[in-house]
Tab-separated table of C-alpha atoms in Angstrom:
chain	number	residue	atom	x	y	z
A	215	MET	CA	31.052	20.396	-25.560
A	216	THR	CA	30.270	20.059	-29.193
A	217	THR	CA	32.450	20.973	-32.224
A	218	PRO	CA	31.495	21.342	-35.868
A	219	GLU	CA	32.923	17.808	-36.342
A	220	SER	CA	30.823	16.253	-33.470
A	221	PRO	CA	27.119	16.922	-33.725
A	222	ALA	CA	25.166	17.506	-30.598
A	223	PRO	CA	23.468	14.483	-29.187
A	224	PRO	CA	19.800	14.344	-30.030
A	225	ALA	CA	17.491	15.713	-27.439
A	226	VAL	CA	15.578	13.250	-25.390
A	227	VAL	CA	11.890	13.359	-26.555
A	228	ARG	CA	9.543	12.561	-23.718
A	229	ASP	CA	6.453	10.472	-24.371
A	230	LYS	CA	3.516	12.660	-23.357
A	231	TYR	CA	1.236	9.788	-23.094
A	232	VAL	CA	3.595	7.921	-20.603
A	233	ASP	CA	3.736	10.854	-18.424
A	234	TRP	CA	-0.034	11.217	-18.630
A	235	LEU	CA	-0.565	7.537	-17.690
A	236	ARG	CA	1.841	7.698	-14.823
A	237	ALA	CA	0.499	10.928	-13.220
A	238	LEU	CA	-3.213	9.918	-13.819
A	239	SER	CA	-2.663	6.538	-12.050
A	240	LEU	CA	-1.384	8.447	-8.999
A	241	ILE	CA	-4.238	11.110	-9.112
A	242	VAL	CA	-6.796	8.447	-9.376
A	243	VAL	CA	-5.491	6.771	-6.242
A	244	VAL	CA	-5.450	10.147	-4.384
A	245	VAL	CA	-9.062	11.034	-5.403
A	246	TRP	CA	-10.350	7.638	-4.470
A	247	HIS	CA	-8.751	7.972	-0.817
A	248	TRP	CA	-10.203	11.540	-0.566
A	249	ALA	CA	-13.738	10.896	-1.950
A	250	PHE	CA	-14.510	7.278	-1.113
A	251	THR	CA	-13.012	6.662	2.246
A	252	ILE	CA	-15.605	6.377	5.054
A	253	LEU	CA	-14.264	6.641	8.589
A	254	GLN	CA	-16.002	5.136	11.578
A	255	TRP	CA	-15.121	5.704	15.091
A	256	GLU	CA	-14.521	2.532	16.914
A	257	PRO	CA	-13.200	1.842	20.582
A	258	GLY	CA	-9.711	1.443	19.184
A	259	GLY	CA	-9.797	4.636	17.006
A	260	PRO	CA	-10.822	5.463	13.464
A	261	GLU	CA	-11.651	2.461	11.251
A	262	PRO	CA	-11.916	2.969	7.469
A	263	THR	CA	-14.467	1.406	5.332
A	264	SER	CA	-15.741	1.713	1.645
A	265	PRO	CA	-19.075	2.402	0.005
A	266	LEU	CA	-18.483	-0.631	-2.092
A	267	GLY	CA	-19.588	-2.874	0.702
A	268	PHE	CA	-22.960	-1.176	0.788
A	269	THR	CA	-23.714	-0.520	-2.860
A	270	SER	CA	-24.645	-3.483	-5.155
A	271	GLY	CA	-22.734	-3.563	-8.507
A	272	LEU	CA	-20.507	-0.585	-7.858
A	273	TRP	CA	-17.461	-2.963	-7.642
A	274	ILE	CA	-17.248	-2.971	-11.454
A	275	LEU	CA	-16.122	0.522	-11.538
A	276	THR	CA	-12.956	-0.565	-9.874
A	277	TRP	CA	-11.952	-2.395	-13.102
A	278	LEU	CA	-11.217	1.097	-14.376
A	279	LEU	CA	-10.371	2.962	-11.195
A	280	GLN	CA	-7.911	0.428	-9.707
A	281	VAL	CA	-4.962	1.637	-11.775
A	282	LEU	CA	-1.939	0.396	-9.888
A	283	PRO	CA	-1.272	-2.352	-12.531
A	284	LEU	CA	-1.110	0.394	-15.024
A	285	PHE	CA	1.352	2.397	-12.771
A	286	PHE	CA	3.737	-0.718	-12.380
A	287	TYR	CA	3.464	-1.375	-16.241
A	288	VAL	CA	4.495	2.211	-17.114
A	289	GLY	CA	7.218	2.120	-14.324
A	290	GLY	CA	8.706	-0.846	-16.017
A	291	HIS	CA	8.910	0.852	-19.457
A	292	VAL	CA	10.364	3.997	-17.805
A	293	HIS	CA	13.081	2.015	-15.920
A	294	LEU	CA	13.990	0.199	-18.981
A	295	LEU	CA	14.299	3.391	-21.094
A	296	SER	CA	16.179	5.242	-18.301
A	297	TRP	CA	18.647	2.369	-17.888
A	298	GLU	CA	19.403	2.275	-21.406
A	299	ARG	CA	20.323	6.000	-21.418
A	300	ALA	CA	22.267	5.778	-18.277
A	301	LYS	CA	24.260	2.791	-19.694
A	302	GLY	CA	25.005	4.824	-22.840
A	303	ARG	CA	26.528	7.334	-20.469
A	304	GLY	CA	28.662	4.784	-18.724
A	305	VAL	CA	26.671	4.432	-15.434
A	306	GLY	CA	26.748	1.075	-13.850
A	307	ILE	CA	23.599	-0.828	-12.987
A	308	GLY	CA	24.393	-0.575	-9.134
A	309	ALA	CA	24.636	3.213	-9.277
A	310	PHE	CA	21.495	3.532	-11.501
A	311	VAL	CA	19.457	1.355	-9.014
A	312	TRP	CA	20.744	3.065	-5.987
A	313	ARG	CA	19.845	6.439	-7.385
A	314	ARG	CA	16.243	5.319	-8.209
A	315	ILE	CA	15.969	3.891	-4.646
A	316	ARG	CA	17.173	7.041	-3.026
A	317	ALA	CA	15.021	9.410	-5.056
A	318	LEU	CA	11.706	7.581	-3.682
A	319	ALA	CA	12.983	6.205	-0.317
A	320	VAL	CA	14.239	9.472	1.055
A	321	PRO	CA	10.892	11.488	0.979
A	322	ALA	CA	8.937	8.411	2.057
A	323	LEU	CA	11.215	7.802	5.032
A	324	PHE	CA	10.993	11.402	6.002
A	325	LEU	CA	7.326	11.320	6.002
A	326	SER	CA	7.124	8.111	7.992
A	327	GLY	CA	9.666	9.473	10.586
A	328	VAL	CA	7.587	12.708	11.033
A	329	TRP	CA	4.358	10.802	11.608
A	330	THR	CA	5.985	8.368	13.856
A	331	LEU	CA	7.392	11.167	15.917
A	332	ILE	CA	3.829	12.809	16.038
A	333	GLY	CA	2.397	9.519	17.133
A	334	ALA	CA	4.826	9.126	19.887
A	335	VAL	CA	4.524	12.563	21.149
A	336	VAL	CA	0.665	12.774	21.149
A	337	THR	CA	0.557	9.306	22.797
A	338	TRP	CA	2.960	10.328	25.487
A	339	ALA	CA	1.537	13.795	25.953
A	340	PHE	CA	-2.188	13.079	25.959
A	341	GLU	CA	-2.215	9.329	26.632
A	342	VAL	CA	-4.166	8.922	23.478
A	343	ASP	CA	-3.792	5.172	22.590
A	344	TRP	CA	-5.663	5.373	19.248
A	345	MET	CA	-3.047	7.879	17.745
A	346	TRP	CA	-1.038	4.916	16.418
A	347	ARG	CA	-4.119	3.794	14.503
A	348	VAL	CA	-4.164	7.319	13.058
A	349	VAL	CA	-0.368	7.032	12.027
A	350	LEU	CA	-0.994	3.689	10.419
A	351	LEU	CA	-3.846	5.004	8.395
A	352	VAL	CA	-1.778	8.016	7.136
A	353	LEU	CA	1.143	5.897	6.191
A	354	SER	CA	-0.671	2.742	4.896
A	355	PRO	CA	-0.924	3.991	1.280
A	356	LEU	CA	2.812	3.911	1.147
A	357	TRP	CA	2.830	0.079	0.861
A	358	PHE	CA	3.025	0.044	-2.836
A	359	LEU	CA	6.007	2.406	-2.783
A	360	GLY	CA	7.694	-0.289	-0.610
A	361	VAL	CA	6.912	-2.832	-3.299
A	362	TYR	CA	8.007	-0.602	-6.000
A	363	LEU	CA	11.370	-0.028	-4.202
A	364	VAL	CA	11.820	-3.859	-4.023
A	365	LEU	CA	11.198	-4.116	-7.785
A	366	ILE	CA	13.752	-1.403	-8.536
A	367	ALA	CA	16.290	-3.363	-6.215
A	368	LEU	CA	15.545	-6.489	-8.342
A	369	LEU	CA	15.940	-4.551	-11.691
A	370	PRO	CA	19.270	-6.271	-12.492
A	371	VAL	CA	17.345	-9.670	-12.237
A	372	ALA	CA	14.449	-8.485	-14.305
A	373	LEU	CA	16.698	-7.051	-17.022
A	374	TRP	CA	18.452	-10.426	-17.221
A	375	LEU	CA	15.253	-12.248	-17.544
A	376	HIS	CA	14.173	-9.912	-20.269
A	377	ARG	CA	17.369	-10.281	-22.280
A	378	ARG	CA	17.613	-14.059	-21.740
A	379	TYR	CA	14.071	-15.220	-21.987
A	380	ASP	CA	12.023	-12.350	-23.479
A	381	VAL	CA	8.220	-12.935	-23.306
A	382	LEU	CA	8.837	-16.248	-21.496
A	383	ALA	CA	9.496	-14.317	-18.377
A	384	LEU	CA	5.940	-12.953	-18.496
A	385	ILE	CA	4.446	-16.376	-18.983
A	386	TRP	CA	6.397	-17.993	-16.089
A	387	LEU	CA	5.582	-14.976	-13.746
A	388	GLY	CA	1.796	-15.392	-14.802
A	389	GLY	CA	2.076	-19.182	-14.118
A	390	ALA	CA	3.716	-18.645	-10.745
A	391	ALA	CA	0.897	-16.190	-9.813
A	392	LEU	CA	-1.680	-18.723	-10.657
A	393	VAL	CA	0.100	-21.502	-8.743
A	394	VAL	CA	0.330	-19.243	-5.625
A	395	ASP	CA	-3.492	-18.729	-5.840
A	396	VAL	CA	-4.012	-22.567	-6.181
A	397	VAL	CA	-1.926	-23.171	-3.081
A	398	ARG	CA	-3.623	-20.261	-1.191
A	399	PHE	CA	-7.179	-21.056	-2.086
A	400	ARG	CA	-7.183	-24.912	-2.601
A	401	TYR	CA	-4.851	-25.841	0.085
A	402	GLY	CA	-5.585	-23.006	2.606
A	403	VAL	CA	-1.821	-21.884	2.767
A	404	GLU	CA	-2.657	-18.094	3.382
A	405	TRP	CA	0.752	-16.988	3.861
A	406	ALA	CA	1.706	-18.283	0.340
A	407	GLY	CA	-0.546	-15.461	-1.110
A	408	TRP	CA	1.944	-12.840	-0.023
A	409	LEU	CA	4.464	-14.128	-2.551
A	410	ASN	CA	2.197	-12.483	-5.173
A	411	MET	CA	3.142	-9.056	-3.874
A	412	ILE	CA	6.434	-9.539	-5.692
A	413	VAL	CA	5.205	-12.102	-8.438
A	414	VAL	CA	2.088	-9.987	-9.668
A	415	TRP	CA	3.481	-6.724	-9.405
A	416	GLY	CA	6.757	-7.964	-10.753
A	417	LEU	CA	4.876	-9.173	-13.717
A	418	ALA	CA	3.167	-5.793	-14.374
A	419	HIS	CA	6.657	-4.136	-14.011
A	420	GLN	CA	8.289	-6.747	-16.560
A	421	ALA	CA	5.413	-6.210	-18.916
A	422	GLY	CA	6.532	-2.565	-19.196
A	423	PHE	CA	9.593	-3.722	-20.915
A	424	PHE	CA	7.435	-4.761	-23.872
A	425	TYR	CA	5.868	-1.236	-24.094
A	426	ASP	CA	7.429	-0.191	-27.218
A	427	ARG	CA	6.490	-3.496	-28.989
A	428	ILE	CA	2.946	-3.059	-27.919
A	429	VAL	CA	2.695	0.500	-29.088
A	430	ILE	CA	3.583	-0.526	-32.724
A	431	LEU	CA	0.986	-3.195	-32.857
A	432	PRO	CA	-1.793	-2.716	-35.406
A	433	ARG	CA	-4.966	-1.299	-33.790
A	434	ARG	CA	-6.758	-4.628	-34.065
A	435	TYR	CA	-4.344	-6.186	-31.833
A	436	ASP	CA	-5.019	-3.426	-29.293
A	437	VAL	CA	-8.671	-4.285	-29.342
A	438	GLY	CA	-7.924	-8.009	-28.973
A	439	VAL	CA	-5.802	-7.332	-25.852
A	440	LEU	CA	-8.573	-5.270	-24.451
A	441	TRP	CA	-11.195	-8.098	-24.932
A	442	THR	CA	-8.808	-10.847	-23.809
A	443	GLY	CA	-8.326	-9.116	-20.521
A	444	LEU	CA	-12.003	-8.354	-20.192
A	445	PHE	CA	-13.197	-11.787	-20.845
A	446	ALA	CA	-10.599	-13.099	-18.495
A	447	LEU	CA	-11.837	-10.792	-15.837
A	448	PHE	CA	-15.382	-11.890	-16.246
A	449	GLY	CA	-14.406	-15.550	-16.192
A	450	LEU	CA	-12.323	-15.371	-13.101
A	451	VAL	CA	-14.633	-13.200	-11.075
A	452	TYR	CA	-17.699	-15.273	-12.029
A	453	SER	CA	-15.908	-18.474	-11.322
A	454	GLY	CA	-17.009	-17.979	-7.690
A	455	ILE	CA	-13.214	-18.023	-6.548
A	456	TYR	CA	-12.433	-14.300	-6.705
A	457	PRO	CA	-14.318	-11.165	-5.607
A	458	GLY	CA	-15.521	-9.001	-8.330
A	459	SER	CA	-13.887	-5.760	-6.715
A	460	MET	CA	-10.344	-4.987	-7.573
A	461	VAL	CA	-9.950	-3.273	-4.119
A	462	GLY	CA	-10.707	-4.652	-0.734
A	463	VAL	CA	-14.459	-4.628	0.257
A	464	PRO	CA	-15.816	-5.062	3.771
A	465	GLY	CA	-17.456	-8.483	3.982
A	466	ASP	CA	-15.606	-10.277	1.203
A	467	LYS	CA	-13.876	-13.411	2.235
A	468	TRP	CA	-10.861	-12.491	0.215
A	469	SER	CA	-9.354	-9.322	-1.413
A	470	ASN	CA	-7.750	-9.254	-4.910
A	471	MET	CA	-5.162	-6.662	-3.638
A	472	ALA	CA	-4.009	-7.709	-0.251
A	473	PRO	CA	-2.331	-9.872	-1.335
A	474	PRO	CA	-2.919	-9.553	-5.111
A	475	THR	CA	-4.443	-12.437	-6.990
A	476	PHE	CA	-4.145	-13.751	-10.651
A	477	VAL	CA	-7.241	-11.549	-11.268
A	478	ILE	CA	-4.810	-8.516	-11.308
A	479	VAL	CA	-2.954	-10.100	-14.193
A	480	ALA	CA	-6.246	-10.193	-16.126
A	481	LEU	CA	-6.838	-6.515	-15.070
A	482	LEU	CA	-3.489	-5.556	-16.223
A	483	ILE	CA	-4.074	-7.056	-19.674
A	484	PHE	CA	-7.485	-5.301	-19.946
A	485	GLN	CA	-5.906	-1.912	-18.959
A	486	ILE	CA	-3.022	-2.290	-21.385
A	487	GLY	CA	-5.370	-2.865	-24.213
A	488	LEU	CA	-7.660	0.021	-23.062
A	489	VAL	CA	-4.914	2.691	-22.937
A	490	GLU	CA	-3.611	1.472	-26.350
A	491	VAL	CA	-7.181	1.746	-27.921
A	492	LEU	CA	-7.344	5.243	-26.416
A	493	ARG	CA	-3.881	6.297	-27.326
A	494	PRO	CA	-4.546	7.988	-30.786
A	495	SER	CA	-7.340	10.223	-29.297
A	496	MET	CA	-5.179	11.095	-26.147
A	497	GLU	CA	-2.140	11.882	-28.011
A	498	ARG	CA	-4.059	14.313	-30.140
A	499	VAL	CA	-5.490	15.862	-26.942
A	500	LEU	CA	-2.102	16.175	-25.298
A	501	GLU	CA	-0.594	17.946	-28.132
A	502	ARG	CA	-2.771	20.934	-27.360
A	503	PRO	CA	-0.933	23.706	-25.540
A	504	ARG	CA	-3.226	23.853	-22.638
A	505	TRP	CA	-3.267	20.115	-22.036
A	506	ARG	CA	0.558	20.051	-22.464
A	507	ARG	CA	0.844	22.555	-19.612
A	508	VAL	CA	-1.605	20.597	-17.396
A	509	ASN	CA	0.311	17.321	-18.175
A	510	THR	CA	3.624	19.004	-17.182
A	511	MET	CA	2.256	20.372	-13.964
A	512	ILE	CA	0.475	17.195	-12.867
A	513	ASN	CA	3.665	15.197	-13.451
A	514	ARG	CA	5.763	17.534	-11.473
A	515	PHE	CA	3.610	17.411	-8.470
A	516	ALA	CA	2.107	13.843	-8.746
A	517	LEU	CA	4.640	12.246	-6.439
A	518	PRO	CA	4.447	14.780	-3.668
A	519	LEU	CA	0.651	14.809	-3.941
A	520	PHE	CA	0.632	11.140	-3.374
A	521	LEU	CA	3.014	11.216	-0.669
A	522	PHE	CA	1.211	13.858	1.361
A	523	HIS	CA	-2.353	13.383	0.373
A	524	THR	CA	-3.259	11.234	3.489
A	525	THR	CA	-1.559	13.875	5.681
A	526	GLY	CA	-3.771	16.606	4.203
A	527	MET	CA	-6.762	14.388	4.684
A	528	ALA	CA	-5.856	13.903	8.236
A	529	ILE	CA	-5.561	17.547	8.746
A	530	ALA	CA	-8.875	18.269	7.031
A	531	LEU	CA	-10.605	15.687	9.240
A	532	GLY	CA	-9.111	17.207	12.388
A	533	VAL	CA	-10.224	20.759	11.477
A	534	SER	CA	-13.630	19.364	10.696
A	535	TRP	CA	-13.731	17.655	14.009
A	536	TRP	CA	-12.488	20.897	15.778
A	537	LEU	CA	-14.964	23.371	14.067
A	538	PHE	CA	-18.021	21.131	13.571
A	539	GLY	CA	-17.519	18.132	15.867
A	540	THR	CA	-18.026	15.771	12.985
A	541	LEU	CA	-15.698	13.062	11.921
A	542	GLY	CA	-16.351	10.229	9.498
A	543	GLY	CA	-19.358	9.501	7.316
A	544	LYS	CA	-22.760	7.695	7.195
A	545	VAL	CA	-22.744	3.965	7.004
A	546	PRO	CA	-24.478	2.990	4.747
A	547	PRO	CA	-23.856	6.057	2.754
A	548	ASP	CA	-27.148	7.891	1.639
A	549	PHE	CA	-28.006	9.857	-1.466
A	550	LYS	CA	-26.800	13.037	0.050
A	551	TRP	CA	-23.391	11.469	0.775
A	552	TRP	CA	-23.064	10.585	-2.847
A	553	LEU	CA	-24.012	14.067	-4.075
A	554	GLU	CA	-21.272	15.397	-1.844
A	555	ARG	CA	-18.412	13.386	-3.434
A	556	PRO	CA	-17.359	15.942	-5.903
A	557	ILE	CA	-16.792	18.525	-3.036
A	558	ALA	CA	-15.476	16.042	-0.656
A	559	ILE	CA	-12.002	16.421	-2.129
A	560	LEU	CA	-11.818	20.096	-1.524
A	561	GLY	CA	-10.958	19.932	2.143
A	562	PRO	CA	-8.162	17.387	1.742
A	563	LEU	CA	-6.874	19.226	-1.229
A	564	ILE	CA	-6.709	22.680	0.424
A	565	CYS	CA	-4.979	21.114	3.463
A	566	THR	CA	-2.574	19.124	1.331
A	567	LEU	CA	-1.259	22.041	-0.835
A	568	PRO	CA	0.580	23.880	2.073
A	569	VAL	CA	2.261	20.671	3.058
A	570	ILE	CA	3.492	20.133	-0.553
A	571	TYR	CA	4.622	23.770	-0.578
A	572	LEU	CA	6.612	23.405	2.641
A	573	PHE	CA	8.006	19.899	2.214
A	574	GLY	CA	7.253	18.401	-1.295
A	575	ARG	CA	8.121	20.847	-3.883
A	576	PRO	CA	10.443	19.284	-6.512
A	577	ARG	CA	13.750	21.090	-6.525
A	578	PRO	CA	15.321	21.747	-9.844
A	579	ALA	CA	18.118	19.400	-9.076
A	580	HIS	CA	15.590	16.730	-8.208
A	581	VAL	CA	13.067	17.074	-10.897
A	582	GLU	CA	14.929	14.559	-13.117
A	583	GLN	CA	14.873	11.974	-10.460
A	584	LEU	CA	11.126	12.586	-9.633
A	585	HIS	CA	10.266	12.241	-13.385
A	586	ASP	CA	12.431	9.018	-13.939
A	587	LYS	CA	14.574	10.897	-16.518
A	588	SER	CA	18.208	9.745	-16.712
């Protein structure tokens, strides 16, 4: 309660561009899965593949469409900002971290539990061994939420590194990612590559702590960051060590994502520069009333859409199989397949919306958690 002697605390002004980047990164992942996943039916069940393995040069589009580095970067900024607000209200770091973990883990665990139950029932009732393959495919996109939860749990360590060592923490994490790649590729220690699941994504998350400093840099520095990341990408990819695609491609010896390589660090730098170069134009666009409404709506439903988009996709494929006896796509994809990509998202979208309505609508009490406001 405020009095004439105690002015009301200033209202929190949300950064519309941050909201847009976070929601856009999730939407791009969803649309990619819906439009560009080709399912082939193998003896062991459905097997996904990608058109990137059959189309020369298309991999360069993944430099723009692989947006998880951007998601972790924005997440780091939001977590730092939210923690500072929570600390100002007297909230402890343990309570803050637990609240963040619970907000993400509960819906993810609910979804995993439902699909595990479905897999067990279908396998037992119909003796369909490949049903577990379906469950795995539906739940597999949740891997990055698992990494995200680990980074939230490590937030006290990340905050200490930021306060104590500032930009040196980024340099050390980048160096560690490079050392892991050397051990993996030069000496053949494959398991070491999985350390980069925390090191590389932790670096992207830690970089978000510097968001405010990056935003105030003159425009020429934004352009410099963009070109630095772009040249680093070309140098690393054409070194012959790393594949060009930022997602896994059938036939490639290694993947830059599973586990992530040092190339993802270069991709992060490039994408940070790109979004800063685009910032003035996008901020003007997002001030328009219609765009503000779109931004608000997308942010409200981005997380439920991500959580349930593979469920909707599985329902759409099942309906297609039941009605038309078709499942999967052409390999290699033909011209007709490419023309159909804009409408390929309609079936999964239509089947996902009822699931969100039943299980994923953000309740008013939880909207704050889903949007990382503290």
